[in-house]
mmCIF file with all atom_site columns, C-alpha atoms in Angstrom:
data_model
loop_
_atom_site.group_PDB
_atom_site.id
_atom_site.type_symbol
_atom_site.label_atom_id
_atom_site.label_alt_id
_atom_site.label_comp_id
_atom_site.label_asym_id
_atom_site.label_entity_id
_atom_site.label_seq_id
_atom_site.pdbx_PDB_ins_code
_atom_site.Cartn_x
_atom_site.Cartn_y
_atom_site.Cartn_z
_atom_site.occupancy
_atom_site.B_iso_or_equiv
_atom_site.pdbx_formal_charge
_atom_site.auth_seq_id
_atom_site.auth_comp_id
_atom_site.auth_asym_id
_atom_site.auth_atom_id
_atom_site.pdbx_PDB_model_num
ATOM 1   C CA . GLY A 1 1   ? 12.999 84.322  156.014 1.00 0.00 ? 1   GLY A CA 1
ATOM 2   C CA . ALA A 1 2   ? 13.811 86.627  153.145 1.00 0.00 ? 2   ALA A CA 1
ATOM 3   C CA . GLY A 1 3   ? 15.004 85.154  149.832 1.00 0.00 ? 3   GLY A CA 1
ATOM 4   C CA . VAL A 1 4   ? 17.175 86.534  147.179 1.00 0.00 ? 4   VAL A CA 1
ATOM 5   C CA . SER A 1 5   ? 16.000 89.774  145.825 1.00 0.00 ? 5   SER A CA 1
ATOM 6   C CA . GLN A 1 6   ? 16.837 91.479  142.710 1.00 0.00 ? 6   GLN A CA 1
ATOM 7   C CA . THR A 1 7   ? 16.126 95.030  141.488 1.00 0.00 ? 7   THR A CA 1
ATOM 8   C CA . PRO A 1 8   ? 14.870 96.361  139.169 1.00 0.00 ? 8   PRO A CA 1
ATOM 9   C CA . SER A 1 9   ? 12.564 93.606  138.061 1.00 0.00 ? 9   SER A CA 1
ATOM 10  C CA . ASN A 1 10  ? 12.476 95.059  134.489 1.00 0.00 ? 10  ASN A CA 1
ATOM 11  C CA . LYS A 1 11  ? 14.866 97.426  132.815 1.00 0.00 ? 11  LYS A CA 1
ATOM 12  C CA . VAL A 1 12  ? 14.402 98.969  129.361 1.00 0.00 ? 12  VAL A CA 1
ATOM 13  C CA . THR A 1 13  ? 17.375 100.816 128.019 1.00 0.00 ? 13  THR A CA 1
ATOM 14  C CA . GLU A 1 14  ? 18.775 102.161 124.768 1.00 0.00 ? 14  GLU A CA 1
ATOM 15  C CA . LYS A 1 15  ? 21.685 100.659 122.867 1.00 0.00 ? 15  LYS A CA 1
ATOM 16  C CA . GLY A 1 16  ? 24.919 102.286 124.111 1.00 0.00 ? 16  GLY A CA 1
ATOM 17  C CA . LYS A 1 17  ? 23.640 103.049 127.512 1.00 0.00 ? 17  LYS A CA 1
ATOM 18  C CA . TYR A 1 18  ? 25.005 101.830 130.981 1.00 0.00 ? 18  TYR A CA 1
ATOM 19  C CA . VAL A 1 19  ? 22.945 99.807  133.241 1.00 0.00 ? 19  VAL A CA 1
ATOM 20  C CA . GLU A 1 20  ? 23.324 98.380  136.806 1.00 0.00 ? 20  GLU A CA 1
ATOM 21  C CA . LEU A 1 21  ? 21.606 95.441  138.114 1.00 0.00 ? 21  LEU A CA 1
ATOM 22  C CA . ARG A 1 22  ? 21.331 94.734  141.966 1.00 0.00 ? 22  ARG A CA 1
ATOM 23  C CA . CYS A 1 23  ? 21.287 91.517  143.833 1.00 0.00 ? 23  CYS A CA 1
ATOM 24  C CA . ASP A 1 24  ? 20.649 91.168  147.548 1.00 0.00 ? 24  ASP A CA 1
ATOM 25  C CA . PRO A 1 25  ? 21.452 87.542  148.615 1.00 0.00 ? 25  PRO A CA 1
ATOM 26  C CA . ILE A 1 26  ? 20.159 85.584  151.505 1.00 0.00 ? 26  ILE A CA 1
ATOM 27  C CA . SER A 1 27  ? 21.747 86.875  154.660 1.00 0.00 ? 27  SER A CA 1
ATOM 28  C CA . GLY A 1 28  ? 24.881 84.848  155.629 1.00 0.00 ? 28  GLY A CA 1
ATOM 29  C CA . HIS A 1 29  ? 25.413 83.337  152.250 1.00 0.00 ? 29  HIS A CA 1
ATOM 30  C CA . THR A 1 30  ? 29.007 83.674  151.277 1.00 0.00 ? 30  THR A CA 1
ATOM 31  C CA . ALA A 1 31  ? 28.636 82.599  147.695 1.00 0.00 ? 31  ALA A CA 1
ATOM 32  C CA . LEU A 1 32  ? 26.856 84.663  145.057 1.00 0.00 ? 32  LEU A CA 1
ATOM 33  C CA . TYR A 1 33  ? 26.405 83.780  141.376 1.00 0.00 ? 33  TYR A CA 1
ATOM 34  C CA . TRP A 1 34  ? 25.115 85.872  138.373 1.00 0.00 ? 34  TRP A CA 1
ATOM 35  C CA . TYR A 1 35  ? 23.557 84.121  135.397 1.00 0.00 ? 35  TYR A CA 1
ATOM 36  C CA . ARG A 1 36  ? 22.107 85.092  132.114 1.00 0.00 ? 36  ARG A CA 1
ATOM 37  C CA . GLN A 1 37  ? 19.170 83.246  130.602 1.00 0.00 ? 37  GLN A CA 1
ATOM 38  C CA . SER A 1 38  ? 17.748 83.717  127.121 1.00 0.00 ? 38  SER A CA 1
ATOM 39  C CA . LEU A 1 39  ? 14.456 82.512  125.919 1.00 0.00 ? 39  LEU A CA 1
ATOM 40  C CA . GLY A 1 40  ? 14.366 78.739  125.547 1.00 0.00 ? 40  GLY A CA 1
ATOM 41  C CA . GLN A 1 41  ? 17.759 78.286  127.219 1.00 0.00 ? 41  GLN A CA 1
ATOM 42  C CA . GLY A 1 42  ? 19.095 77.283  130.568 1.00 0.00 ? 42  GLY A CA 1
ATOM 43  C CA . PRO A 1 43  ? 20.846 79.922  132.843 1.00 0.00 ? 43  PRO A CA 1
ATOM 44  C CA . GLU A 1 44  ? 24.369 80.708  131.617 1.00 0.00 ? 44  GLU A CA 1
ATOM 45  C CA . PHE A 1 45  ? 27.040 81.302  134.185 1.00 0.00 ? 45  PHE A CA 1
ATOM 46  C CA . LEU A 1 46  ? 28.551 84.870  134.242 1.00 0.00 ? 46  LEU A CA 1
ATOM 47  C CA . ILE A 1 47  ? 30.519 85.352  137.532 1.00 0.00 ? 47  ILE A CA 1
ATOM 48  C CA . TYR A 1 48  ? 30.878 83.785  141.018 1.00 0.00 ? 48  TYR A CA 1
ATOM 49  C CA . PHE A 1 49  ? 31.718 85.654  144.241 1.00 0.00 ? 49  PHE A CA 1
ATOM 50  C CA . GLN A 1 50  ? 33.051 84.073  147.362 1.00 0.00 ? 50  GLN A CA 1
ATOM 51  C CA . GLY A 1 51  ? 32.766 86.699  149.918 1.00 0.00 ? 51  GLY A CA 1
ATOM 52  C CA . THR A 1 52  ? 33.979 90.035  148.413 1.00 0.00 ? 52  THR A CA 1
ATOM 53  C CA . GLY A 1 53  ? 36.237 88.588  145.783 1.00 0.00 ? 53  GLY A CA 1
ATOM 54  C CA . ALA A 1 54  ? 35.319 87.375  142.353 1.00 0.00 ? 54  ALA A CA 1
ATOM 55  C CA . ALA A 1 55  ? 36.455 83.697  142.495 1.00 0.00 ? 55  ALA A CA 1
ATOM 56  C CA . ASP A 1 56  ? 35.535 82.895  138.917 1.00 0.00 ? 56  ASP A CA 1
ATOM 57  C CA . ASP A 1 57  ? 34.595 85.393  136.280 1.00 0.00 ? 57  ASP A CA 1
ATOM 58  C CA . SER A 1 58  ? 35.146 83.099  133.278 1.00 0.00 ? 58  SER A CA 1
ATOM 59  C CA . GLY A 1 59  ? 31.653 83.406  132.065 1.00 0.00 ? 59  GLY A CA 1
ATOM 60  C CA . LEU A 1 60  ? 31.585 87.173  131.483 1.00 0.00 ? 60  LEU A CA 1
ATOM 61  C CA . PRO A 1 61  ? 31.214 87.501  127.808 1.00 0.00 ? 61  PRO A CA 1
ATOM 62  C CA . ASN A 1 62  ? 33.448 90.711  127.352 1.00 0.00 ? 62  ASN A CA 1
ATOM 63  C CA . ASP A 1 63  ? 34.897 93.637  129.073 1.00 0.00 ? 63  ASP A CA 1
ATOM 64  C CA . ARG A 1 64  ? 31.521 95.547  128.964 1.00 0.00 ? 64  ARG A CA 1
ATOM 65  C CA . PHE A 1 65  ? 30.377 93.375  131.737 1.00 0.00 ? 65  PHE A CA 1
ATOM 66  C CA . PHE A 1 66  ? 31.705 93.827  135.311 1.00 0.00 ? 66  PHE A CA 1
ATOM 67  C CA . ALA A 1 67  ? 30.354 92.973  138.770 1.00 0.00 ? 67  ALA A CA 1
ATOM 68  C CA . VAL A 1 68  ? 31.202 93.978  142.311 1.00 0.00 ? 68  VAL A CA 1
ATOM 69  C CA . ARG A 1 69  ? 30.400 92.847  145.720 1.00 0.00 ? 69  ARG A CA 1
ATOM 70  C CA . PRO A 1 70  ? 32.233 95.274  148.045 1.00 0.00 ? 70  PRO A CA 1
ATOM 71  C CA . GLU A 1 71  ? 31.018 94.204  151.478 1.00 0.00 ? 71  GLU A CA 1
ATOM 72  C CA . GLY A 1 72  ? 30.304 90.553  150.786 1.00 0.00 ? 72  GLY A CA 1
ATOM 73  C CA . SER A 1 73  ? 26.574 90.881  150.556 1.00 0.00 ? 73  SER A CA 1
ATOM 74  C CA . VAL A 1 74  ? 24.902 92.946  147.981 1.00 0.00 ? 74  VAL A CA 1
ATOM 75  C CA . SER A 1 75  ? 26.312 92.633  144.485 1.00 0.00 ? 75  SER A CA 1
ATOM 76  C CA . THR A 1 76  ? 25.871 94.849  141.392 1.00 0.00 ? 76  THR A CA 1
ATOM 77  C CA . LEU A 1 77  ? 26.236 93.698  137.907 1.00 0.00 ? 77  LEU A CA 1
ATOM 78  C CA . LYS A 1 78  ? 27.321 96.484  135.507 1.00 0.00 ? 78  LYS A CA 1
ATOM 79  C CA . ILE A 1 79  ? 27.021 96.583  131.760 1.00 0.00 ? 79  ILE A CA 1
ATOM 80  C CA . GLN A 1 80  ? 28.540 99.252  129.706 1.00 0.00 ? 80  GLN A CA 1
ATOM 81  C CA . ARG A 1 81  ? 27.603 100.323 126.189 1.00 0.00 ? 81  ARG A CA 1
ATOM 82  C CA . THR A 1 82  ? 24.629 97.906  126.129 1.00 0.00 ? 82  THR A CA 1
ATOM 83  C CA . GLU A 1 83  ? 23.984 96.056  122.910 1.00 0.00 ? 83  GLU A CA 1
ATOM 84  C CA . ARG A 1 84  ? 20.687 94.439  121.634 1.00 0.00 ? 84  ARG A CA 1
ATOM 85  C CA . GLY A 1 85  ? 22.252 91.033  122.179 1.00 0.00 ? 85  GLY A CA 1
ATOM 86  C CA . ASP A 1 86  ? 22.544 91.814  125.980 1.00 0.00 ? 86  ASP A CA 1
ATOM 87  C CA . SER A 1 87  ? 18.728 91.474  126.230 1.00 0.00 ? 87  SER A CA 1
ATOM 88  C CA . ALA A 1 88  ? 17.954 88.613  128.504 1.00 0.00 ? 88  ALA A CA 1
ATOM 89  C CA . MET A 1 89  ? 16.826 87.642  131.953 1.00 0.00 ? 89  MET A CA 1
ATOM 90  C CA . TYR A 1 90  ? 19.721 88.228  134.432 1.00 0.00 ? 90  TYR A CA 1
ATOM 91  C CA . LEU A 1 91  ? 19.412 86.011  137.455 1.00 0.00 ? 91  LEU A CA 1
ATOM 92  C CA . CYS A 1 92  ? 21.329 86.120  140.616 1.00 0.00 ? 92  CYS A CA 1
ATOM 93  C CA . ALA A 1 93  ? 21.635 83.046  143.037 1.00 0.00 ? 93  ALA A CA 1
ATOM 94  C CA . SER A 1 94  ? 23.285 82.646  146.469 1.00 0.00 ? 94  SER A CA 1
ATOM 95  C CA . SER A 1 95  ? 24.355 79.609  148.377 1.00 0.00 ? 95  SER A CA 1
ATOM 96  C CA . PRO A 1 96  ? 25.664 79.090  152.020 1.00 0.00 ? 96  PRO A CA 1
ATOM 97  C CA . THR A 1 97  ? 29.221 78.137  151.224 1.00 0.00 ? 97  THR A CA 1
ATOM 98  C CA . GLY A 1 98  ? 29.683 77.626  147.437 1.00 0.00 ? 98  GLY A CA 1
ATOM 99  C CA . GLY A 1 99  ? 30.438 73.890  147.895 1.00 0.00 ? 99  GLY A CA 1
ATOM 100 C CA . GLY A 1 100 ? 29.630 71.388  145.418 1.00 0.00 ? 100 GLY A CA 1
ATOM 101 C CA . THR A 1 101 ? 26.420 70.101  147.058 1.00 0.00 ? 101 THR A CA 1
ATOM 102 C CA . ASP A 1 102 ? 25.297 73.522  148.136 1.00 0.00 ? 102 ASP A CA 1
ATOM 103 C CA . THR A 1 103 ? 21.737 74.386  147.027 1.00 0.00 ? 103 THR A CA 1
ATOM 104 C CA . GLN A 1 104 ? 21.594 77.593  145.040 1.00 0.00 ? 104 GLN A CA 1
ATOM 105 C CA . TYR A 1 105 ? 18.746 79.873  145.676 1.00 0.00 ? 105 TYR A CA 1
ATOM 106 C CA . PHE A 1 106 ? 17.633 82.113  142.822 1.00 0.00 ? 106 PHE A CA 1
ATOM 107 C CA . GLY A 1 107 ? 16.307 85.610  142.887 1.00 0.00 ? 107 GLY A CA 1
ATOM 108 C CA . PRO A 1 108 ? 13.316 86.554  140.570 1.00 0.00 ? 108 PRO A CA 1
ATOM 109 C CA . GLY A 1 109 ? 15.604 88.037  138.022 1.00 0.00 ? 109 GLY A CA 1
ATOM 110 C CA . THR A 1 110 ? 15.879 91.283  136.222 1.00 0.00 ? 110 THR A CA 1
ATOM 111 C CA . ARG A 1 111 ? 14.575 91.284  132.622 1.00 0.00 ? 111 ARG A CA 1
ATOM 112 C CA . LEU A 1 112 ? 16.829 93.575  130.535 1.00 0.00 ? 112 LEU A CA 1
ATOM 113 C CA . THR A 1 113 ? 15.683 94.833  127.216 1.00 0.00 ? 113 THR A CA 1
ATOM 114 C CA . VAL A 1 114 ? 17.985 96.840  125.050 1.00 0.00 ? 114 VAL A CA 1
ATOM 115 C CA . LEU A 1 115 ? 16.147 98.716  122.329 1.00 0.00 ? 115 LEU A CA 1
ATOM 116 C CA . ARG B 2 1   ? 28.660 69.646  121.984 1.00 0.00 ? 1   ARG B CA 1
ATOM 117 C CA . LYS B 2 2   ? 26.927 71.195  125.000 1.00 0.00 ? 2   LYS B CA 1
ATOM 118 C CA . GLU B 2 3   ? 28.096 70.041  128.385 1.00 0.00 ? 3   GLU B CA 1
ATOM 119 C CA . VAL B 2 4   ? 24.595 69.192  129.654 1.00 0.00 ? 4   VAL B CA 1
ATOM 120 C CA . GLU B 2 5   ? 21.976 68.179  127.050 1.00 0.00 ? 5   GLU B CA 1
ATOM 121 C CA . GLN B 2 6   ? 18.275 67.881  127.345 1.00 0.00 ? 6   GLN B CA 1
ATOM 122 C CA . ASP B 2 7   ? 15.480 67.263  124.973 1.00 0.00 ? 7   ASP B CA 1
ATOM 123 C CA . PRO B 2 8   ? 13.501 70.611  124.969 1.00 0.00 ? 8   PRO B CA 1
ATOM 124 C CA . GLY B 2 9   ? 10.164 68.908  124.389 1.00 0.00 ? 9   GLY B CA 1
ATOM 125 C CA . PRO B 2 10  ? 7.576  69.931  124.923 1.00 0.00 ? 10  PRO B CA 1
ATOM 126 C CA . PHE B 2 11  ? 6.288  66.650  126.554 1.00 0.00 ? 11  PHE B CA 1
ATOM 127 C CA . ASN B 2 12  ? 2.515  66.771  126.373 1.00 0.00 ? 12  ASN B CA 1
ATOM 128 C CA . VAL B 2 13  ? 0.875  64.350  128.689 1.00 0.00 ? 13  VAL B CA 1
ATOM 129 C CA . PRO B 2 14  ? -2.547 63.761  130.373 1.00 0.00 ? 14  PRO B CA 1
ATOM 130 C CA . GLU B 2 15  ? -3.136 64.069  134.080 1.00 0.00 ? 15  GLU B CA 1
ATOM 131 C CA . GLY B 2 16  ? -2.205 60.842  135.915 1.00 0.00 ? 16  GLY B CA 1
ATOM 132 C CA . ALA B 2 17  ? 0.458  59.887  133.236 1.00 0.00 ? 17  ALA B CA 1
ATOM 133 C CA . THR B 2 18  ? 3.962  58.908  134.156 1.00 0.00 ? 18  THR B CA 1
ATOM 134 C CA . VAL B 2 19  ? 6.620  60.861  132.270 1.00 0.00 ? 19  VAL B CA 1
ATOM 135 C CA . ALA B 2 20  ? 10.375 60.515  132.365 1.00 0.00 ? 20  ALA B CA 1
ATOM 136 C CA . PHE B 2 21  ? 12.989 62.943  131.247 1.00 0.00 ? 21  PHE B CA 1
ATOM 137 C CA . ASN B 2 22  ? 16.654 62.186  130.623 1.00 0.00 ? 22  ASN B CA 1
ATOM 138 C CA . CYS B 2 23  ? 19.758 64.463  130.618 1.00 0.00 ? 23  CYS B CA 1
ATOM 139 C CA . THR B 2 24  ? 23.189 63.753  129.441 1.00 0.00 ? 24  THR B CA 1
ATOM 140 C CA . TYR B 2 25  ? 26.430 65.354  130.683 1.00 0.00 ? 25  TYR B CA 1
ATOM 141 C CA . SER B 2 26  ? 29.806 65.302  128.896 1.00 0.00 ? 26  SER B CA 1
ATOM 142 C CA . ASN B 2 27  ? 32.171 66.024  131.830 1.00 0.00 ? 27  ASN B CA 1
ATOM 143 C CA . SER B 2 28  ? 32.760 62.456  133.341 1.00 0.00 ? 28  SER B CA 1
ATOM 144 C CA . ALA B 2 29  ? 34.223 64.152  136.402 1.00 0.00 ? 29  ALA B CA 1
ATOM 145 C CA . SER B 2 30  ? 31.026 65.796  137.340 1.00 0.00 ? 30  SER B CA 1
ATOM 146 C CA . GLN B 2 31  ? 30.144 65.025  140.894 1.00 0.00 ? 31  GLN B CA 1
ATOM 147 C CA . SER B 2 32  ? 26.892 66.625  141.892 1.00 0.00 ? 32  SER B CA 1
ATOM 148 C CA . PHE B 2 33  ? 23.545 66.651  139.963 1.00 0.00 ? 33  PHE B CA 1
ATOM 149 C CA . PHE B 2 34  ? 20.405 68.456  140.526 1.00 0.00 ? 34  PHE B CA 1
ATOM 150 C CA . TRP B 2 35  ? 16.940 68.893  138.877 1.00 0.00 ? 35  TRP B CA 1
ATOM 151 C CA . TYR B 2 36  ? 15.402 72.414  139.084 1.00 0.00 ? 36  TYR B CA 1
ATOM 152 C CA . ARG B 2 37  ? 11.915 73.432  138.074 1.00 0.00 ? 37  ARG B CA 1
ATOM 153 C CA . GLN B 2 38  ? 11.242 76.688  136.386 1.00 0.00 ? 38  GLN B CA 1
ATOM 154 C CA . ASP B 2 39  ? 7.715  78.196  135.936 1.00 0.00 ? 39  ASP B CA 1
ATOM 155 C CA . CYS B 2 40  ? 7.058  80.509  132.957 1.00 0.00 ? 40  CYS B CA 1
ATOM 156 C CA . ARG B 2 41  ? 8.837  83.877  133.614 1.00 0.00 ? 41  ARG B CA 1
ATOM 157 C CA . LYS B 2 42  ? 9.981  82.806  137.087 1.00 0.00 ? 42  LYS B CA 1
ATOM 158 C CA . GLU B 2 43  ? 13.169 81.926  138.660 1.00 0.00 ? 43  GLU B CA 1
ATOM 159 C CA . PRO B 2 44  ? 14.501 78.263  138.784 1.00 0.00 ? 44  PRO B CA 1
ATOM 160 C CA . LYS B 2 45  ? 13.751 76.496  142.076 1.00 0.00 ? 45  LYS B CA 1
ATOM 161 C CA . LEU B 2 46  ? 15.452 73.321  143.352 1.00 0.00 ? 46  LEU B CA 1
ATOM 162 C CA . LEU B 2 47  ? 13.350 70.311  142.820 1.00 0.00 ? 47  LEU B CA 1
ATOM 163 C CA . MET B 2 48  ? 15.701 67.614  144.072 1.00 0.00 ? 48  MET B CA 1
ATOM 164 C CA . SER B 2 49  ? 19.410 66.644  144.237 1.00 0.00 ? 49  SER B CA 1
ATOM 165 C CA . VAL B 2 50  ? 20.522 63.445  142.552 1.00 0.00 ? 50  VAL B CA 1
ATOM 166 C CA . TYR B 2 51  ? 22.321 60.888  144.563 1.00 0.00 ? 51  TYR B CA 1
ATOM 167 C CA . SER B 2 52  ? 24.215 58.019  143.294 1.00 0.00 ? 52  SER B CA 1
ATOM 168 C CA . SER B 2 53  ? 21.917 55.518  144.874 1.00 0.00 ? 53  SER B CA 1
ATOM 169 C CA . GLY B 2 54  ? 18.945 57.293  143.259 1.00 0.00 ? 54  GLY B CA 1
ATOM 170 C CA . ASN B 2 55  ? 16.410 59.133  145.423 1.00 0.00 ? 55  ASN B CA 1
ATOM 171 C CA . GLU B 2 56  ? 12.641 59.517  145.594 1.00 0.00 ? 56  GLU B CA 1
ATOM 172 C CA . ASP B 2 57  ? 10.578 62.410  146.835 1.00 0.00 ? 57  ASP B CA 1
ATOM 173 C CA . GLY B 2 58  ? 6.848  61.693  146.699 1.00 0.00 ? 58  GLY B CA 1
ATOM 174 C CA . ARG B 2 59  ? 5.910  61.346  142.948 1.00 0.00 ? 59  ARG B CA 1
ATOM 175 C CA . PHE B 2 60  ? 9.416  62.248  141.864 1.00 0.00 ? 60  PHE B CA 1
ATOM 176 C CA . THR B 2 61  ? 12.386 59.908  141.363 1.00 0.00 ? 61  THR B CA 1
ATOM 177 C CA . ALA B 2 62  ? 15.770 60.895  140.236 1.00 0.00 ? 62  ALA B CA 1
ATOM 178 C CA . GLN B 2 63  ? 18.450 58.375  139.084 1.00 0.00 ? 63  GLN B CA 1
ATOM 179 C CA . LEU B 2 64  ? 21.977 58.721  138.105 1.00 0.00 ? 64  LEU B CA 1
ATOM 180 C CA . ASN B 2 65  ? 23.888 56.565  135.596 1.00 0.00 ? 65  ASN B CA 1
ATOM 181 C CA . ARG B 2 66  ? 27.522 57.252  135.758 1.00 0.00 ? 66  ARG B CA 1
ATOM 182 C CA . ALA B 2 67  ? 28.512 54.692  133.210 1.00 0.00 ? 67  ALA B CA 1
ATOM 183 C CA . SER B 2 68  ? 26.375 56.190  130.555 1.00 0.00 ? 68  SER B CA 1
ATOM 184 C CA . GLN B 2 69  ? 26.748 59.790  131.964 1.00 0.00 ? 69  GLN B CA 1
ATOM 185 C CA . TYR B 2 70  ? 23.046 60.624  132.297 1.00 0.00 ? 70  TYR B CA 1
ATOM 186 C CA . ILE B 2 71  ? 20.550 61.496  134.911 1.00 0.00 ? 71  ILE B CA 1
ATOM 187 C CA . SER B 2 72  ? 16.920 61.044  134.784 1.00 0.00 ? 72  SER B CA 1
ATOM 188 C CA . LEU B 2 73  ? 13.582 62.419  136.377 1.00 0.00 ? 73  LEU B CA 1
ATOM 189 C CA . LEU B 2 74  ? 10.578 60.252  136.618 1.00 0.00 ? 74  LEU B CA 1
ATOM 190 C CA . ILE B 2 75  ? 7.269  62.002  137.563 1.00 0.00 ? 75  ILE B CA 1
ATOM 191 C CA . ARG B 2 76  ? 4.347  59.635  138.485 1.00 0.00 ? 76  ARG B CA 1
ATOM 192 C CA . ASP B 2 77  ? 0.698  60.581  138.552 1.00 0.00 ? 77  ASP B CA 1
ATOM 193 C CA . SER B 2 78  ? 1.177  63.899  136.822 1.00 0.00 ? 78  SER B CA 1
ATOM 194 C CA . LYS B 2 79  ? -0.725 66.879  138.022 1.00 0.00 ? 79  LYS B CA 1
ATOM 195 C CA . LEU B 2 80  ? -1.689 70.075  136.164 1.00 0.00 ? 80  LEU B CA 1
ATOM 196 C CA . SER B 2 81  ? 0.607  71.794  138.493 1.00 0.00 ? 81  SER B CA 1
ATOM 197 C CA . ASP B 2 82  ? 3.604  69.817  137.244 1.00 0.00 ? 82  ASP B CA 1
ATOM 198 C CA . SER B 2 83  ? 3.483  71.934  134.013 1.00 0.00 ? 83  SER B CA 1
ATOM 199 C CA . ALA B 2 84  ? 6.797  73.693  133.961 1.00 0.00 ? 84  ALA B CA 1
ATOM 200 C CA . THR B 2 85  ? 10.286 73.551  132.554 1.00 0.00 ? 85  THR B CA 1
ATOM 201 C CA . TYR B 2 86  ? 12.700 71.125  134.204 1.00 0.00 ? 86  TYR B CA 1
ATOM 202 C CA . LEU B 2 87  ? 16.327 72.017  134.236 1.00 0.00 ? 87  LEU B CA 1
ATOM 203 C CA . CYS B 2 88  ? 19.187 69.502  134.724 1.00 0.00 ? 88  CYS B CA 1
ATOM 204 C CA . VAL B 2 89  ? 22.354 70.773  136.413 1.00 0.00 ? 89  VAL B CA 1
ATOM 205 C CA . ALA B 2 90  ? 25.852 69.133  136.687 1.00 0.00 ? 90  ALA B CA 1
ATOM 206 C CA . ARG B 2 91  ? 28.533 70.454  138.882 1.00 0.00 ? 91  ARG B CA 1
ATOM 207 C CA . PRO B 2 92  ? 32.346 69.625  138.686 1.00 0.00 ? 92  PRO B CA 1
ATOM 208 C CA . PRO B 2 93  ? 34.205 68.021  141.588 1.00 0.00 ? 93  PRO B CA 1
ATOM 209 C CA . GLY B 2 94  ? 36.364 71.004  142.581 1.00 0.00 ? 94  GLY B CA 1
ATOM 210 C CA . GLY B 2 95  ? 37.461 74.532  141.745 1.00 0.00 ? 95  GLY B CA 1
ATOM 211 C CA . SER B 2 96  ? 34.651 76.939  141.914 1.00 0.00 ? 96  SER B CA 1
ATOM 212 C CA . TYR B 2 97  ? 31.965 74.063  141.517 1.00 0.00 ? 97  TYR B CA 1
ATOM 213 C CA . ILE B 2 98  ? 30.376 76.257  138.854 1.00 0.00 ? 98  ILE B CA 1
ATOM 214 C CA . PRO B 2 99  ? 27.125 74.385  137.907 1.00 0.00 ? 99  PRO B CA 1
ATOM 215 C CA . THR B 2 100 ? 26.255 73.912  134.280 1.00 0.00 ? 100 THR B CA 1
ATOM 216 C CA . PHE B 2 101 ? 22.580 74.034  133.359 1.00 0.00 ? 101 PHE B CA 1
ATOM 217 C CA . GLY B 2 102 ? 20.790 72.297  130.514 1.00 0.00 ? 102 GLY B CA 1
ATOM 218 C CA . ARG B 2 103 ? 18.401 74.205  128.373 1.00 0.00 ? 103 ARG B CA 1
ATOM 219 C CA . GLY B 2 104 ? 15.533 72.514  130.058 1.00 0.00 ? 104 GLY B CA 1
ATOM 220 C CA . THR B 2 105 ? 12.575 70.206  129.229 1.00 0.00 ? 105 THR B CA 1
ATOM 221 C CA . SER B 2 106 ? 9.136  71.628  128.900 1.00 0.00 ? 106 SER B CA 1
ATOM 222 C CA . LEU B 2 107 ? 6.319  69.523  130.392 1.00 0.00 ? 107 LEU B CA 1
ATOM 223 C CA . ILE B 2 108 ? 2.727  70.233  129.742 1.00 0.00 ? 108 ILE B CA 1
ATOM 224 C CA . VAL B 2 109 ? 0.115  68.327  131.719 1.00 0.00 ? 109 VAL B CA 1
ATOM 225 C CA . HIS B 2 110 ? -3.395 68.593  130.197 1.00 0.00 ? 110 HIS B CA 1
ATOM 226 C CA . PRO B 2 111 ? -6.750 67.526  131.731 1.00 0.00 ? 111 PRO B CA 1
#
């Protein structure tokens, strides 16, 4: 079956611009996570959705970052006034229920470069 | 102190060797543990869950030591295709079960 998909695969933007990153989870998965991964580091949690609601957004670094999941499936991560420090791989993962032993399935990521 | 710590390596081993990685976690309440594999410029993929009793999947064995708060991954008879970064993950017992990833350990298997 189809896995998690993310678009675009690469995004190059200029400092100060607005970007949107899209995640399409595995069908039927209620839990959706966004992570950011810098070179040589592990994925760093940003936000977790359970259905349509953001159950935990404690990882968002500041108010320039926002995410939505209006219909409980596709999610969009939005970054305003991008900064060079936002350059990273943005990973999305989904899991069936969000429970503690659930397996998370990752998408291929969006590599964001802010010039 | 990071919540999940791993030696970044790289661990450079010949084919056929046995190699072990450890990972320590700081939250003693963590309940679920996993090892993920990540190839260069690819997404992480689940390698195996780590159970209290230890578990084995072919050439891979995972162990959990709650008293010392570490998990381990043992790879026997290393293959060239095992070259990757191995990420350790710990999840808390409740709330949103948000996983914490280590920075990963790089393994290079050479002929």
